[in-house]
Amino acid sequence: MAAKEIKKNNNSSSSSSLSDKKRKQFPTPTSSSSFSKKPKFGTTSNPTNKKQPFDKTKKFPRPEGEKTEPPQSSRERRIRAKELAQERKKKRKRHYTLEQELALLWEKMRRRNIAKEERSKLVSEAIQKMKGKICEIAVSHVSSRILQTCVKYCSAEERETVFEELRPQLLTLACNTYAVHLVTKMLDNASKKQLDGFISSLHGHVASLLRNMVGSVVIEHAYQLGNGFQKQSLLLELYSAELQLFKDLVSMKERRLADLIPKLGLSKASVLRHMASVIQPILEKGIVDHSIIHTAILEFLNIADKFSAADVIEQLSGPLLVRMIHTKDGSKLGMLCIKHGGAKERKKIIKGMKGHIGKTALDQYGSMVLVCMLSTVDDTKLLTKIVIRELQPILKELVLHKGNGNDMSLDLILLKEPSKDGESSDKDVNFDSEANAVEDGNIGPENNIRMEGGGKKDPAVRRLELLVNSGLAESLIDTCIASVEELIRSQFGKEVIYEVATGGAGGILQQTLADKMKDLHKAIASLAALPKTEESEEHVLESFHSSRTIRKLVLDCPVFASILWKKALKGKCETLAQGHSCKVVAAFLESSDSNVRDMALPELQPLIDGGALKVPVTKVSAKEG
């Protein structure tokens, strides 16, 4: 206990000593130190510590050499500040007034119901206001649209004025996000002289602009508008560095790169290296939507060795190819990648087209790529899962579509072999067996070898799996039955009706789907059995397209001819022998099948003897004999 008390006393004494030390550090309130407390209310402070007011009259010395200005009164300073504020306000007002005036003119000139003379007057007024500032307005995201409208509706002299002011900055404007629309509008409305001058100004810059996402649009636009010589001049810059430097070399009549190399004495190895350096960045950036790029890549593959070609094909295989097959050369590239690519590349191409099959099938050139794919790829399960499943819902639209051509629709729907265009495109491309093996001037077909292409599966087995086993054929027949009248009267649908009703090539549908085929034949015969009325649409036996289709079916499909005779023609031939339907009736006597002729002859012979039905004498005599 005594120890605890001693310890406690020690602690209290030490704390008191510490507090004494702290108190000793600060002066007491009675001291004259500057840390004294603030005097209480009613007390007076020390007059020596009172803050003295600033003396305005006191002068400070200025640095030597500095000019002194006469002092200004407060009134003068206020007047000067007001004048400066008014000047700034006037400048801002002038700036905003120009944009506002142009906007008001634009709202008037772009109306559809405005008179031509009034619009021309408004356009002239706007161009007059923009003179000297056209380049600045072109890059503005607001005013550039006004300038585009002016260029569209202005006179040739005014357009020449705008073109001359923009000429020094055209290449810069071609890469601007907003000005690029003005440049393309200028090209659309340019004269031959202006277009030629613009394309000439692109010399030496084509490759660099194609690597720019915005600038490539201008190059493609100029390429589409140019004539054959101008297109060639733009293309040649992508082939060789020499052709970029020397403008005179581009005026050549030869169009193919393989012909130009020996003609100009170029090194093939140098051309390949240069083209690879041009094409590679373009593919890496994904700028593959333009036809000039498709043509350049196709020309590169035409002279490339198989290893360089394989690298390009591997890079193109996938989603990039979907964006390329809408042009003629792009579709050739697509078919080339499918035919000469390996199983891995083909799989990437098919998966990359997922979700785009419908749009591709309705495209004039894209449909050729699908036909090549269905006739080449051996993986029918993958084709069924992606391609066939997306084709089934649009069969009717595909049959009646006018854009891709009737023959290509048939090739795609019935899975025929590629058309002549698709086959010839493969012959245009050869791959050199060894890199740089061909010396200058020794380029020819004998020095090139063809890469192995095509599938290994039997074409008949592939067609059966894709057309019948996948359910495409059954869906096609159901579509024809449901829309039989519309298709048979259509210029494009009638050929599909004929091909399906005859069973397709080799009679594949008749062998596997005989009952469905019989239903289609009955549907066509039911249309022919309908009575003729003045109120109804022209009868199918009288209509231009349908009557010719039914006549062809009678001649080439005995099964259909028998159903049509029993359901629609028997006992009515005397009436049907008059008018345009007589050709359908006469077709029974022209059939190559003797059963069809014997079935119709007893009823038709009296009509022939009476002159009501006219049949070519040579055919009748041959059949009677």
Coordinates of C-alpha atoms in Angstrom, one line a residue:
M1 CA 0.0 0.0 0.0
A2 CA 2.8 2.4 0.8
A3 CA 4.4 1.7 -2.5
K4 CA 1.2 2.5 -4.4
E5 CA 0.8 5.8 -2.6
I6 CA 4.5 6.7 -3.3
K7 CA 3.9 5.9 -7.0
K8 CA 0.7 7.9 -7.1
N9 CA 2.4 10.9 -5.5
N10 CA 5.2 10.7 -8.0
N11 CA 2.7 10.6 -10.9
S12 CA 0.8 13.7 -9.6
S13 CA 4.0 15.6 -9.0
S14 CA 5.3 14.8 -12.5
S15 CA 2.0 15.9 -14.1
S16 CA 2.1 19.2 -12.2
S17 CA 5.6 19.8 -13.2
L18 CA 4.7 19.2 -16.9
S19 CA 1.7 21.6 -16.6
D20 CA 4.0 24.2 -15.1
K21 CA 6.4 23.9 -18.0
K22 CA 3.6 24.3 -20.5
R23 CA 2.3 27.4 -18.8
K24 CA 5.8 28.9 -18.7
Q25 CA 6.0 28.6 -22.5
F26 CA 3.2 31.3 -23.1
P27 CA 3.3 34.9 -21.8
T28 CA 0.8 36.0 -19.2
P29 CA -2.1 38.3 -20.2
T30 CA -0.4 41.2 -18.3
S31 CA 2.8 41.0 -20.4
S32 CA 3.4 43.4 -23.4
S33 CA 3.8 40.5 -25.8
S34 CA 2.1 40.5 -29.2
F35 CA 0.2 37.3 -28.1
S36 CA -1.9 39.2 -25.6
K37 CA -5.6 38.5 -25.5
K38 CA -8.1 40.6 -27.3
P39 CA -9.3 43.4 -25.1
K40 CA -12.8 43.0 -23.7
F41 CA -15.7 45.2 -24.8
G42 CA -15.4 48.7 -23.5
T43 CA -11.6 48.6 -23.0
T44 CA -9.0 50.4 -25.1
S45 CA -6.2 48.6 -26.8
N46 CA -2.6 49.7 -27.0
P47 CA -2.4 52.6 -29.5
T48 CA 1.0 51.4 -30.7
N49 CA -0.5 48.1 -32.2
K50 CA -3.3 49.9 -34.1
K51 CA -3.2 49.2 -37.9
Q52 CA -2.4 52.3 -39.8
P53 CA -4.6 53.1 -42.9
F54 CA -3.1 52.8 -46.5
D55 CA -1.7 56.1 -47.7
K56 CA -2.9 56.5 -51.3
T57 CA -0.7 59.6 -51.9
K58 CA 2.5 57.7 -51.1
K59 CA 4.5 57.1 -54.3
F60 CA 6.6 54.0 -54.9
P61 CA 9.6 54.1 -57.2
R62 CA 9.1 52.5 -60.8
P63 CA 11.7 50.4 -62.5
E64 CA 14.1 52.3 -64.7
G65 CA 12.9 52.4 -68.4
E66 CA 9.3 51.7 -67.7
K67 CA 6.9 54.2 -69.2
T68 CA 4.5 56.0 -66.9
E69 CA 0.9 56.7 -68.0
P70 CA -1.0 59.7 -66.8
P71 CA -3.3 58.8 -64.0
Q72 CA -7.0 58.2 -64.9
S73 CA -9.9 59.1 -62.8
S74 CA -12.4 56.5 -61.8
R75 CA -14.9 58.0 -64.2
E76 CA -12.5 57.6 -67.1
R77 CA -11.7 54.0 -66.1
R78 CA -15.5 53.2 -66.0
I79 CA -16.0 54.7 -69.5
R80 CA -13.1 52.8 -70.9
A81 CA -14.3 49.5 -69.5
K82 CA -17.7 50.1 -70.9
E83 CA -16.3 50.8 -74.3
L84 CA -14.3 47.5 -74.3
A85 CA -17.3 45.6 -73.2
Q86 CA -19.4 47.0 -76.1
E87 CA -16.6 46.1 -78.6
R88 CA -16.5 42.5 -77.4
K89 CA -20.3 42.4 -77.5
K90 CA -20.3 43.7 -81.1
K91 CA -17.8 41.0 -82.1
R92 CA -19.8 38.2 -80.6
K93 CA -22.9 39.6 -82.2
R94 CA -21.3 39.7 -85.7
H95 CA -20.1 36.1 -85.2
Y96 CA -23.5 34.7 -84.1
T97 CA -25.3 36.8 -86.7
L98 CA -23.6 35.0 -89.6
E99 CA -24.5 31.6 -88.3
Q100 CA -28.0 32.7 -87.6
E101 CA -28.5 34.2 -91.0
L102 CA -27.1 31.2 -92.7
A103 CA -29.4 28.9 -90.6
L104 CA -32.4 31.0 -91.6
L105 CA -31.5 30.8 -95.3
W106 CA -30.9 27.1 -95.0
E107 CA -34.3 26.5 -93.4
K108 CA -35.9 28.2 -96.4
M109 CA -33.8 26.7 -99.2
R110 CA -34.1 23.1 -98.2
R111 CA -37.8 23.0 -98.3
R112 CA -39.4 20.8 -101.0
N113 CA -42.3 23.2 -101.9
I114 CA -40.0 26.1 -102.7
A115 CA -39.8 27.6 -106.2
K116 CA -36.6 27.0 -108.1
E117 CA -35.9 30.7 -108.7
E118 CA -36.4 31.5 -105.1
R119 CA -34.1 28.7 -104.0
S120 CA -31.4 29.9 -106.4
K121 CA -31.7 33.4 -104.9
L122 CA -31.3 32.1 -101.4
V123 CA -28.3 29.9 -102.3
S124 CA -26.6 32.8 -104.0
E125 CA -27.1 35.0 -101.0
A126 CA -25.7 32.3 -98.7
I127 CA -22.6 31.7 -100.8
Q128 CA -22.0 35.4 -100.9
K129 CA -22.0 35.6 -97.1
M130 CA -19.7 32.6 -96.8
K131 CA -17.0 33.8 -99.2
G132 CA -13.6 33.8 -97.6
K133 CA -14.7 31.5 -94.8
I134 CA -15.8 28.4 -96.8
C135 CA -12.9 26.3 -95.4
E136 CA -13.8 27.2 -91.8
I137 CA -17.5 26.5 -92.4
A138 CA -16.7 23.1 -94.1
V139 CA -15.3 21.7 -90.9
S140 CA -18.1 22.9 -88.7
H141 CA -20.6 20.3 -87.6
V142 CA -23.5 22.8 -88.0
S143 CA -22.6 25.1 -90.9
S144 CA -21.1 22.3 -93.1
R145 CA -24.6 21.0 -93.8
I146 CA -25.6 24.5 -95.0
L147 CA -22.7 24.5 -97.4
Q148 CA -23.6 21.0 -98.7
T149 CA -27.1 22.2 -99.5
C150 CA -25.7 25.2 -101.3
V151 CA -23.3 23.0 -103.4
K152 CA -26.2 20.8 -104.3
Y153 CA -28.5 23.6 -105.7
C154 CA -26.0 26.3 -106.7
S155 CA -25.1 27.2 -110.3
A156 CA -22.0 25.9 -112.1
E157 CA -20.2 29.2 -111.7
E158 CA -21.0 29.4 -108.0
R159 CA -19.9 25.8 -107.6
E160 CA -16.6 26.6 -109.4
T161 CA -16.1 29.4 -106.9
V162 CA -16.6 27.1 -103.9
F163 CA -14.3 24.5 -105.5
E164 CA -11.5 26.9 -106.1
E165 CA -11.6 28.1 -102.5
L166 CA -11.6 24.6 -101.2
R167 CA -9.0 23.2 -103.6
P168 CA -5.9 23.9 -101.5
Q169 CA -7.5 22.1 -98.5
L170 CA -9.2 19.2 -100.2
L171 CA -6.9 16.5 -99.0
T172 CA -7.2 17.8 -95.4
L173 CA -11.0 18.1 -95.7
A174 CA -11.2 14.6 -97.0
C175 CA -10.1 13.3 -93.6
N176 CA -12.4 15.5 -91.6
T177 CA -15.4 13.8 -90.0
Y178 CA -17.8 16.7 -91.0
A179 CA -16.1 18.0 -94.2
V180 CA -16.0 14.6 -95.9
H181 CA -19.7 14.8 -96.6
L182 CA -19.1 18.2 -98.4
V183 CA -16.3 16.6 -100.4
T184 CA -18.4 13.7 -101.6
K185 CA -21.2 16.2 -102.5
M186 CA -18.7 18.2 -104.5
L187 CA -17.7 15.1 -106.4
D188 CA -21.3 14.2 -107.1
N189 CA -21.9 17.6 -108.7
A190 CA -18.4 18.1 -110.2
S191 CA -17.8 18.8 -113.8
K192 CA -15.5 16.5 -115.8
K193 CA -12.7 19.0 -115.4
Q194 CA -13.2 19.4 -111.7
L195 CA -13.4 15.6 -111.2
D196 CA -10.2 15.1 -113.2
G197 CA -8.5 17.8 -111.2
F198 CA -9.5 16.3 -107.9
I199 CA -8.4 12.8 -108.9
S200 CA -5.1 14.2 -110.1
S201 CA -4.6 15.9 -106.7
L202 CA -4.9 12.5 -105.1
H203 CA -1.8 11.2 -106.8
G204 CA 0.7 9.9 -104.2
H205 CA -1.9 10.0 -101.4
V206 CA -4.2 7.1 -102.3
A207 CA -2.6 4.5 -100.1
S208 CA -2.5 6.8 -97.1
L209 CA -6.1 7.9 -97.5
L210 CA -7.3 4.3 -97.8
R211 CA -5.7 3.6 -94.4
N212 CA -7.9 6.4 -92.9
M213 CA -11.4 5.5 -92.0
V214 CA -12.8 8.8 -93.2
G215 CA -10.4 9.4 -96.2
S216 CA -11.2 5.9 -97.6
V217 CA -14.8 7.0 -98.2
V218 CA -13.6 9.8 -100.5
I219 CA -11.2 7.5 -102.4
E220 CA -14.0 5.0 -103.0
H221 CA -16.4 7.8 -104.1
A222 CA -13.9 9.1 -106.6
Y223 CA -13.2 5.5 -107.8
Q224 CA -16.9 4.9 -108.4
L225 CA -17.4 8.2 -110.3
G226 CA -14.3 8.0 -112.4
N227 CA -13.9 6.5 -115.9
G228 CA -11.8 3.5 -116.7
F229 CA -8.5 5.5 -117.0
Q230 CA -9.2 7.4 -113.7
K231 CA -10.0 4.1 -111.9
Q232 CA -6.8 2.6 -113.2
S233 CA -4.7 5.6 -112.1
L234 CA -6.1 5.2 -108.5
L235 CA -5.4 1.5 -108.5
L236 CA -1.9 1.6 -109.9
E237 CA -0.7 3.6 -106.9
L238 CA -1.4 0.6 -104.7
Y239 CA 0.7 -1.7 -106.8
S240 CA 4.2 -0.2 -106.7
A241 CA 6.2 2.7 -105.2
E242 CA 7.4 3.6 -108.7
L243 CA 3.9 4.2 -109.8
Q244 CA 3.3 6.5 -106.9
L245 CA 6.4 8.6 -107.8
F246 CA 6.1 8.8 -111.5
K247 CA 2.7 10.0 -112.7
D248 CA 3.4 9.3 -116.4
L249 CA 3.6 5.5 -115.8
V250 CA -0.1 5.2 -114.8
S251 CA -1.3 6.0 -118.4
M252 CA -1.3 2.3 -119.5
K253 CA -3.9 0.4 -121.5
E254 CA -3.2 -2.8 -119.6
R255 CA -5.7 -3.4 -116.8
R256 CA -4.3 -6.6 -115.1
L257 CA -1.4 -6.3 -112.7
A258 CA 0.1 -9.5 -114.2
D259 CA 0.3 -7.8 -117.6
L260 CA 1.6 -4.5 -116.2
I261 CA 4.6 -6.0 -114.4
P262 CA 6.4 -7.2 -117.6
K263 CA 5.2 -4.2 -119.5
L264 CA 6.8 -1.7 -117.1
G265 CA 9.7 -3.9 -116.2
L266 CA 8.8 -4.0 -112.5
S267 CA 10.2 -6.4 -110.0
K268 CA 7.5 -8.9 -108.9
A269 CA 9.0 -9.3 -105.5
S270 CA 9.1 -5.5 -105.0
V271 CA 5.4 -5.3 -106.1
L272 CA 4.4 -8.0 -103.7
R273 CA 6.2 -6.4 -100.8
H274 CA 4.7 -3.0 -101.5
M275 CA 1.2 -4.3 -101.9
A276 CA 1.5 -6.3 -98.7
S277 CA 2.6 -3.1 -96.8
V278 CA -0.5 -1.4 -98.2
I279 CA -3.0 -4.1 -97.7
Q280 CA -1.9 -5.3 -94.3
P281 CA -2.8 -2.1 -92.3
I282 CA -6.1 -1.8 -94.2
L283 CA -7.1 -5.3 -93.1
E284 CA -5.9 -4.7 -89.6
K285 CA -8.1 -1.6 -89.3
G286 CA -11.0 -3.4 -90.9
I287 CA -11.5 -0.9 -93.8
V288 CA -12.8 -3.5 -96.2
D289 CA -16.1 -2.1 -97.5
H290 CA -14.8 -0.5 -100.6
S291 CA -14.6 -2.0 -104.1
I292 CA -11.2 -0.5 -104.9
I293 CA -9.7 -2.5 -102.0
H294 CA -11.4 -5.7 -103.2
T295 CA -9.9 -5.3 -106.6
A296 CA -6.5 -4.6 -105.2
I297 CA -6.6 -7.7 -103.0
L298 CA -7.8 -9.8 -105.9
E299 CA -4.9 -8.6 -108.1
F300 CA -2.5 -9.3 -105.2
L301 CA -3.7 -12.9 -104.9
N302 CA -3.4 -13.3 -108.7
I303 CA 0.4 -12.8 -108.5
A304 CA 1.1 -13.9 -104.9
D305 CA 2.8 -17.2 -103.9
K306 CA 0.6 -19.7 -102.1
F307 CA 2.0 -18.9 -98.7
S308 CA 1.3 -15.1 -99.0
A309 CA -2.1 -16.0 -100.4
A310 CA -2.8 -18.3 -97.5
D311 CA -2.0 -15.5 -95.1
V312 CA -4.5 -13.1 -96.7
I313 CA -7.2 -15.8 -97.0
E314 CA -6.7 -16.6 -93.3
Q315 CA -7.0 -13.0 -92.4
L316 CA -10.1 -12.5 -94.5
S317 CA -11.9 -15.6 -93.2
G318 CA -14.5 -14.5 -90.7
P319 CA -16.7 -11.4 -90.2
L320 CA -14.5 -9.3 -92.6
L321 CA -15.6 -11.3 -95.5
V322 CA -19.3 -10.6 -94.9
R323 CA -18.7 -6.9 -95.5
M324 CA -16.9 -7.6 -98.8
I325 CA -19.1 -9.9 -100.8
H326 CA -21.6 -7.2 -101.9
T327 CA -19.3 -6.2 -104.8
K328 CA -18.3 -8.2 -107.9
D329 CA -14.7 -8.6 -107.0
G330 CA -15.6 -9.0 -103.3
S331 CA -17.8 -12.0 -104.2
K332 CA -14.9 -13.4 -106.2
L333 CA -12.7 -13.1 -103.1
G334 CA -15.4 -14.8 -101.0
M335 CA -15.6 -17.8 -103.3
L336 CA -11.8 -17.9 -103.5
C337 CA -11.5 -18.0 -99.7
I338 CA -14.1 -20.8 -99.5
K339 CA -12.6 -22.9 -102.3
H340 CA -9.0 -22.6 -101.3
G341 CA -9.2 -22.1 -97.6
G342 CA -8.8 -25.0 -95.2
A343 CA -11.5 -26.5 -93.0
K344 CA -10.6 -24.0 -90.3
E345 CA -11.1 -21.0 -92.6
R346 CA -14.3 -22.4 -94.0
K347 CA -15.7 -22.9 -90.5
K348 CA -14.8 -19.3 -89.6
I349 CA -16.4 -18.0 -92.7
I350 CA -19.7 -19.8 -92.1
K351 CA -19.8 -18.8 -88.4
G352 CA -19.0 -15.2 -89.4
M353 CA -22.0 -15.1 -91.7
K354 CA -24.4 -16.1 -88.9
G355 CA -27.2 -13.6 -88.8
H356 CA -26.4 -12.3 -92.3
I357 CA -27.6 -15.2 -94.4
G358 CA -30.9 -13.7 -95.3
K359 CA -29.5 -10.4 -96.5
T360 CA -26.6 -12.1 -98.3
A361 CA -29.1 -14.4 -100.1
L362 CA -31.0 -11.4 -101.4
D363 CA -27.9 -9.7 -102.7
Q364 CA -26.9 -10.0 -106.4
Y365 CA -23.2 -11.0 -105.6
G366 CA -23.6 -12.3 -102.1
S367 CA -25.9 -15.1 -103.3
M368 CA -23.1 -16.4 -105.5
V369 CA -20.9 -16.9 -102.4
L370 CA -23.7 -18.8 -100.6
V371 CA -24.1 -21.1 -103.7
C372 CA -20.4 -21.7 -103.7
M373 CA -20.4 -22.5 -100.0
L374 CA -23.3 -25.0 -100.2
S375 CA -21.6 -26.8 -103.1
T376 CA -18.1 -26.9 -101.6
V377 CA -18.2 -27.3 -97.8
D378 CA -18.4 -30.8 -96.5
D379 CA -19.6 -30.0 -93.0
T380 CA -23.3 -30.3 -93.9
K381 CA -24.3 -30.2 -90.2
L382 CA -22.8 -26.8 -89.7
L383 CA -24.3 -25.6 -93.0
T384 CA -27.7 -26.9 -91.9
K385 CA -27.5 -25.3 -88.5
I386 CA -26.5 -21.8 -89.8
V387 CA -27.3 -21.4 -93.5
I388 CA -30.4 -23.6 -94.1
R389 CA -32.1 -22.5 -90.9
E390 CA -31.8 -18.9 -91.9
L391 CA -33.0 -19.6 -95.5
Q392 CA -36.2 -21.4 -94.6
P393 CA -38.1 -18.4 -93.2
I394 CA -37.4 -16.2 -96.3
L395 CA -38.0 -18.8 -99.1
K396 CA -41.0 -16.9 -100.5
E397 CA -39.2 -13.6 -100.5
L398 CA -36.1 -15.2 -102.0
V399 CA -38.2 -16.8 -104.8
L400 CA -39.9 -13.5 -105.8
H401 CA -36.8 -11.3 -105.3
K402 CA -35.8 -9.4 -108.4
G403 CA -32.3 -8.3 -107.3
N404 CA -30.1 -11.4 -107.5
G405 CA -31.4 -12.8 -110.7
N406 CA -33.6 -15.8 -111.4
D407 CA -30.8 -18.3 -112.1
M408 CA -29.0 -17.5 -108.9
S409 CA -32.2 -18.0 -106.9
L410 CA -32.7 -21.4 -108.4
D411 CA -29.0 -22.3 -107.8
L412 CA -29.3 -21.3 -104.2
I413 CA -32.7 -22.8 -103.4
L414 CA -32.2 -26.1 -105.2
L415 CA -28.5 -26.3 -104.3
K416 CA -27.2 -26.5 -107.9
E417 CA -23.5 -26.1 -108.8
P418 CA -22.2 -22.5 -109.0
S419 CA -23.1 -20.5 -112.2
K420 CA -20.6 -19.7 -114.9
D421 CA -19.7 -16.4 -113.2
G422 CA -18.7 -18.1 -110.0
E423 CA -16.6 -20.7 -111.9
S424 CA -14.8 -18.2 -114.1
S425 CA -13.8 -16.1 -111.0
D426 CA -11.8 -19.0 -109.7
K427 CA -9.9 -19.3 -113.0
D428 CA -8.9 -15.7 -112.8
V429 CA -6.7 -16.4 -109.7
N430 CA -3.6 -18.4 -109.7
F431 CA -1.0 -18.8 -107.0
D432 CA 2.7 -19.0 -107.7
S433 CA 4.3 -22.1 -106.2
E434 CA 7.3 -20.4 -104.7
A435 CA 7.8 -16.9 -103.4
N436 CA 9.9 -14.7 -105.8
A437 CA 10.6 -17.7 -108.0
V438 CA 9.5 -16.0 -111.2
E439 CA 12.0 -13.5 -112.6
D440 CA 11.0 -10.3 -114.2
G441 CA 9.3 -10.8 -117.5
N442 CA 8.8 -14.6 -117.0
I443 CA 5.3 -14.4 -115.5
G444 CA 2.8 -16.7 -117.2
P445 CA 0.3 -19.5 -116.7
E446 CA 3.0 -22.1 -117.0
N447 CA 4.8 -20.7 -113.9
N448 CA 1.7 -20.8 -111.7
I449 CA -0.1 -23.7 -110.0
R450 CA -3.6 -24.0 -108.8
M451 CA -4.3 -24.6 -105.1
E452 CA -6.5 -27.6 -104.4
G453 CA -10.1 -26.5 -103.8
G454 CA -13.5 -28.0 -103.4
G455 CA -14.9 -30.5 -101.0
K456 CA -14.1 -34.2 -100.8
K457 CA -17.7 -35.4 -100.2
D458 CA -19.7 -36.8 -103.1
P459 CA -21.8 -33.9 -104.5
A460 CA -24.9 -36.1 -104.7
V461 CA -24.6 -37.0 -101.0
R462 CA -24.0 -33.4 -100.0
R463 CA -27.1 -32.3 -102.0
L464 CA -29.3 -34.9 -100.4
E465 CA -28.2 -34.0 -96.9
L466 CA -28.6 -30.3 -97.4
L467 CA -31.7 -30.2 -99.5
V468 CA -33.8 -33.2 -98.3
N469 CA -32.5 -34.3 -94.9
S470 CA -32.3 -30.7 -93.6
G471 CA -36.0 -30.1 -94.4
L472 CA -35.3 -27.4 -96.9
A473 CA -37.0 -29.2 -99.7
E474 CA -40.2 -29.9 -97.7
S475 CA -40.3 -26.2 -96.7
L476 CA -39.9 -25.2 -100.3
I477 CA -42.7 -27.4 -101.5
D478 CA -45.0 -26.1 -98.7
T479 CA -44.1 -22.5 -99.7
C480 CA -45.0 -23.2 -103.4
I481 CA -48.3 -24.8 -102.4
A482 CA -49.3 -21.9 -100.1
S483 CA -48.4 -19.3 -102.7
V484 CA -48.9 -21.2 -105.9
E485 CA -51.0 -18.6 -107.8
E486 CA -48.7 -15.7 -106.9
L487 CA -45.6 -17.6 -107.9
I488 CA -46.9 -19.1 -111.1
R489 CA -48.0 -15.7 -112.3
S490 CA -44.7 -14.1 -111.4
Q491 CA -41.9 -13.5 -113.8
F492 CA -39.4 -14.8 -111.2
G493 CA -41.5 -17.3 -109.3
K494 CA -42.6 -19.3 -112.3
E495 CA -39.2 -20.8 -112.8
V496 CA -39.0 -22.0 -109.2
I497 CA -42.5 -23.5 -109.6
Y498 CA -41.3 -25.3 -112.7
E499 CA -38.1 -26.6 -111.2
V500 CA -39.9 -27.8 -108.0
A501 CA -42.8 -29.4 -109.8
T502 CA -40.5 -31.3 -112.1
G503 CA -38.6 -32.7 -109.1
G504 CA -35.3 -30.7 -109.5
A505 CA -32.2 -31.9 -111.2
G506 CA -32.1 -35.7 -111.3
G507 CA -35.7 -35.9 -109.9
I508 CA -34.4 -35.8 -106.3
L509 CA -37.7 -34.4 -105.0
Q510 CA -39.8 -36.9 -106.8
Q511 CA -37.8 -39.7 -105.3
T512 CA -37.9 -38.6 -101.7
L513 CA -41.1 -36.4 -101.4
A514 CA -43.5 -38.0 -103.9
D515 CA -46.6 -37.3 -101.8
K516 CA -45.7 -33.6 -101.3
M517 CA -45.0 -33.3 -105.0
K518 CA -48.5 -34.7 -105.8
D519 CA -50.0 -32.1 -103.6
L520 CA -48.2 -29.3 -105.5
H521 CA -49.4 -30.8 -108.8
K522 CA -53.0 -30.8 -107.5
A523 CA -52.7 -27.2 -106.4
I524 CA -51.6 -26.1 -109.8
A525 CA -54.3 -28.2 -111.5
S526 CA -56.9 -26.7 -109.2
L527 CA -56.1 -23.2 -110.4
A528 CA -56.4 -24.4 -114.0
A529 CA -59.8 -25.9 -113.2
L530 CA -61.4 -22.7 -112.0
P531 CA -64.0 -21.3 -114.4
K532 CA -63.3 -18.2 -116.5
T533 CA -65.2 -15.1 -115.4
E534 CA -65.0 -11.5 -116.6
E535 CA -64.9 -10.2 -113.0
S536 CA -62.0 -12.4 -111.9
E537 CA -58.3 -12.0 -112.7
E538 CA -57.0 -13.3 -116.0
H539 CA -57.2 -17.2 -116.0
V540 CA -53.9 -19.0 -115.4
L541 CA -54.3 -20.8 -118.7
E542 CA -54.5 -17.4 -120.4
S543 CA -51.9 -15.4 -118.4
F544 CA -48.6 -14.8 -120.1
H545 CA -46.3 -16.3 -117.4
S546 CA -48.5 -19.0 -116.0
S547 CA -49.7 -20.4 -119.3
R548 CA -46.2 -20.9 -120.5
T549 CA -45.1 -22.5 -117.2
I550 CA -48.0 -25.0 -117.3
R551 CA -47.3 -25.8 -120.9
K552 CA -43.7 -26.6 -120.1
L553 CA -44.8 -28.8 -117.2
V554 CA -47.1 -30.8 -119.5
L555 CA -44.3 -31.4 -121.9
D556 CA -41.6 -32.3 -119.3
C557 CA -43.6 -33.9 -116.4
P558 CA -46.0 -36.7 -117.3
V559 CA -47.2 -37.1 -113.7
F560 CA -48.4 -33.5 -113.7
A561 CA -49.9 -33.8 -117.2
S562 CA -52.0 -36.7 -116.1
I563 CA -53.3 -34.9 -113.0
L564 CA -54.0 -31.7 -115.0
W565 CA -55.9 -33.5 -117.7
K566 CA -58.2 -35.4 -115.2
K567 CA -58.8 -32.4 -112.9
A568 CA -59.0 -29.4 -115.3
L569 CA -59.0 -30.2 -119.0
K570 CA -61.0 -33.4 -119.7
G571 CA -64.3 -32.5 -121.3
K572 CA -63.5 -28.8 -121.6
C573 CA -61.0 -28.9 -124.4
E574 CA -63.5 -27.5 -127.0
T575 CA -63.8 -24.3 -124.9
L576 CA -60.1 -24.1 -123.9
A577 CA -58.9 -24.6 -127.5
Q578 CA -59.9 -21.0 -128.1
G579 CA -57.6 -18.2 -127.0
H580 CA -54.2 -18.3 -125.4
S581 CA -55.0 -21.6 -123.5
C582 CA -54.9 -23.5 -126.8
K583 CA -51.1 -23.8 -126.4
V584 CA -51.6 -25.7 -123.1
V585 CA -54.1 -28.0 -124.7
A586 CA -51.9 -28.7 -127.8
A587 CA -48.9 -29.5 -125.5
F588 CA -50.6 -32.9 -124.6
L589 CA -50.1 -33.9 -128.2
E590 CA -46.5 -32.7 -128.3
S591 CA -45.5 -34.6 -125.1
S592 CA -42.7 -37.1 -125.4
D593 CA -44.6 -39.5 -123.2
S594 CA -46.9 -41.8 -125.2
N595 CA -49.4 -42.3 -122.3
V596 CA -50.0 -38.6 -122.2
R597 CA -50.6 -38.4 -125.9
D598 CA -52.9 -41.4 -125.9
M599 CA -54.9 -40.0 -123.0
A600 CA -55.7 -36.7 -124.8
L601 CA -55.9 -37.8 -128.4
P602 CA -59.5 -39.1 -128.5
E603 CA -60.8 -35.7 -127.3
L604 CA -58.4 -33.5 -129.2
Q605 CA -58.5 -35.3 -132.6
P606 CA -62.0 -34.0 -133.6
L607 CA -60.9 -30.5 -132.7
I608 CA -57.8 -30.8 -135.0
D609 CA -59.9 -32.2 -137.8
G610 CA -62.5 -29.4 -137.4
G611 CA -59.7 -26.7 -137.4
A612 CA -60.5 -25.6 -133.9
L613 CA -57.1 -26.7 -132.6
K614 CA -53.9 -26.0 -134.5
V615 CA -50.9 -28.2 -133.9
P616 CA -47.7 -28.2 -135.9
V617 CA -48.0 -30.7 -138.8
T618 CA -44.6 -32.1 -138.4
K619 CA -45.0 -32.9 -134.7
V620 CA -48.5 -34.5 -135.2
S621 CA -47.4 -36.7 -138.1
A622 CA -44.3 -37.8 -136.2
K623 CA -46.3 -38.8 -133.2
E624 CA -49.0 -40.5 -135.2
G625 CA -46.3 -42.5 -137.0

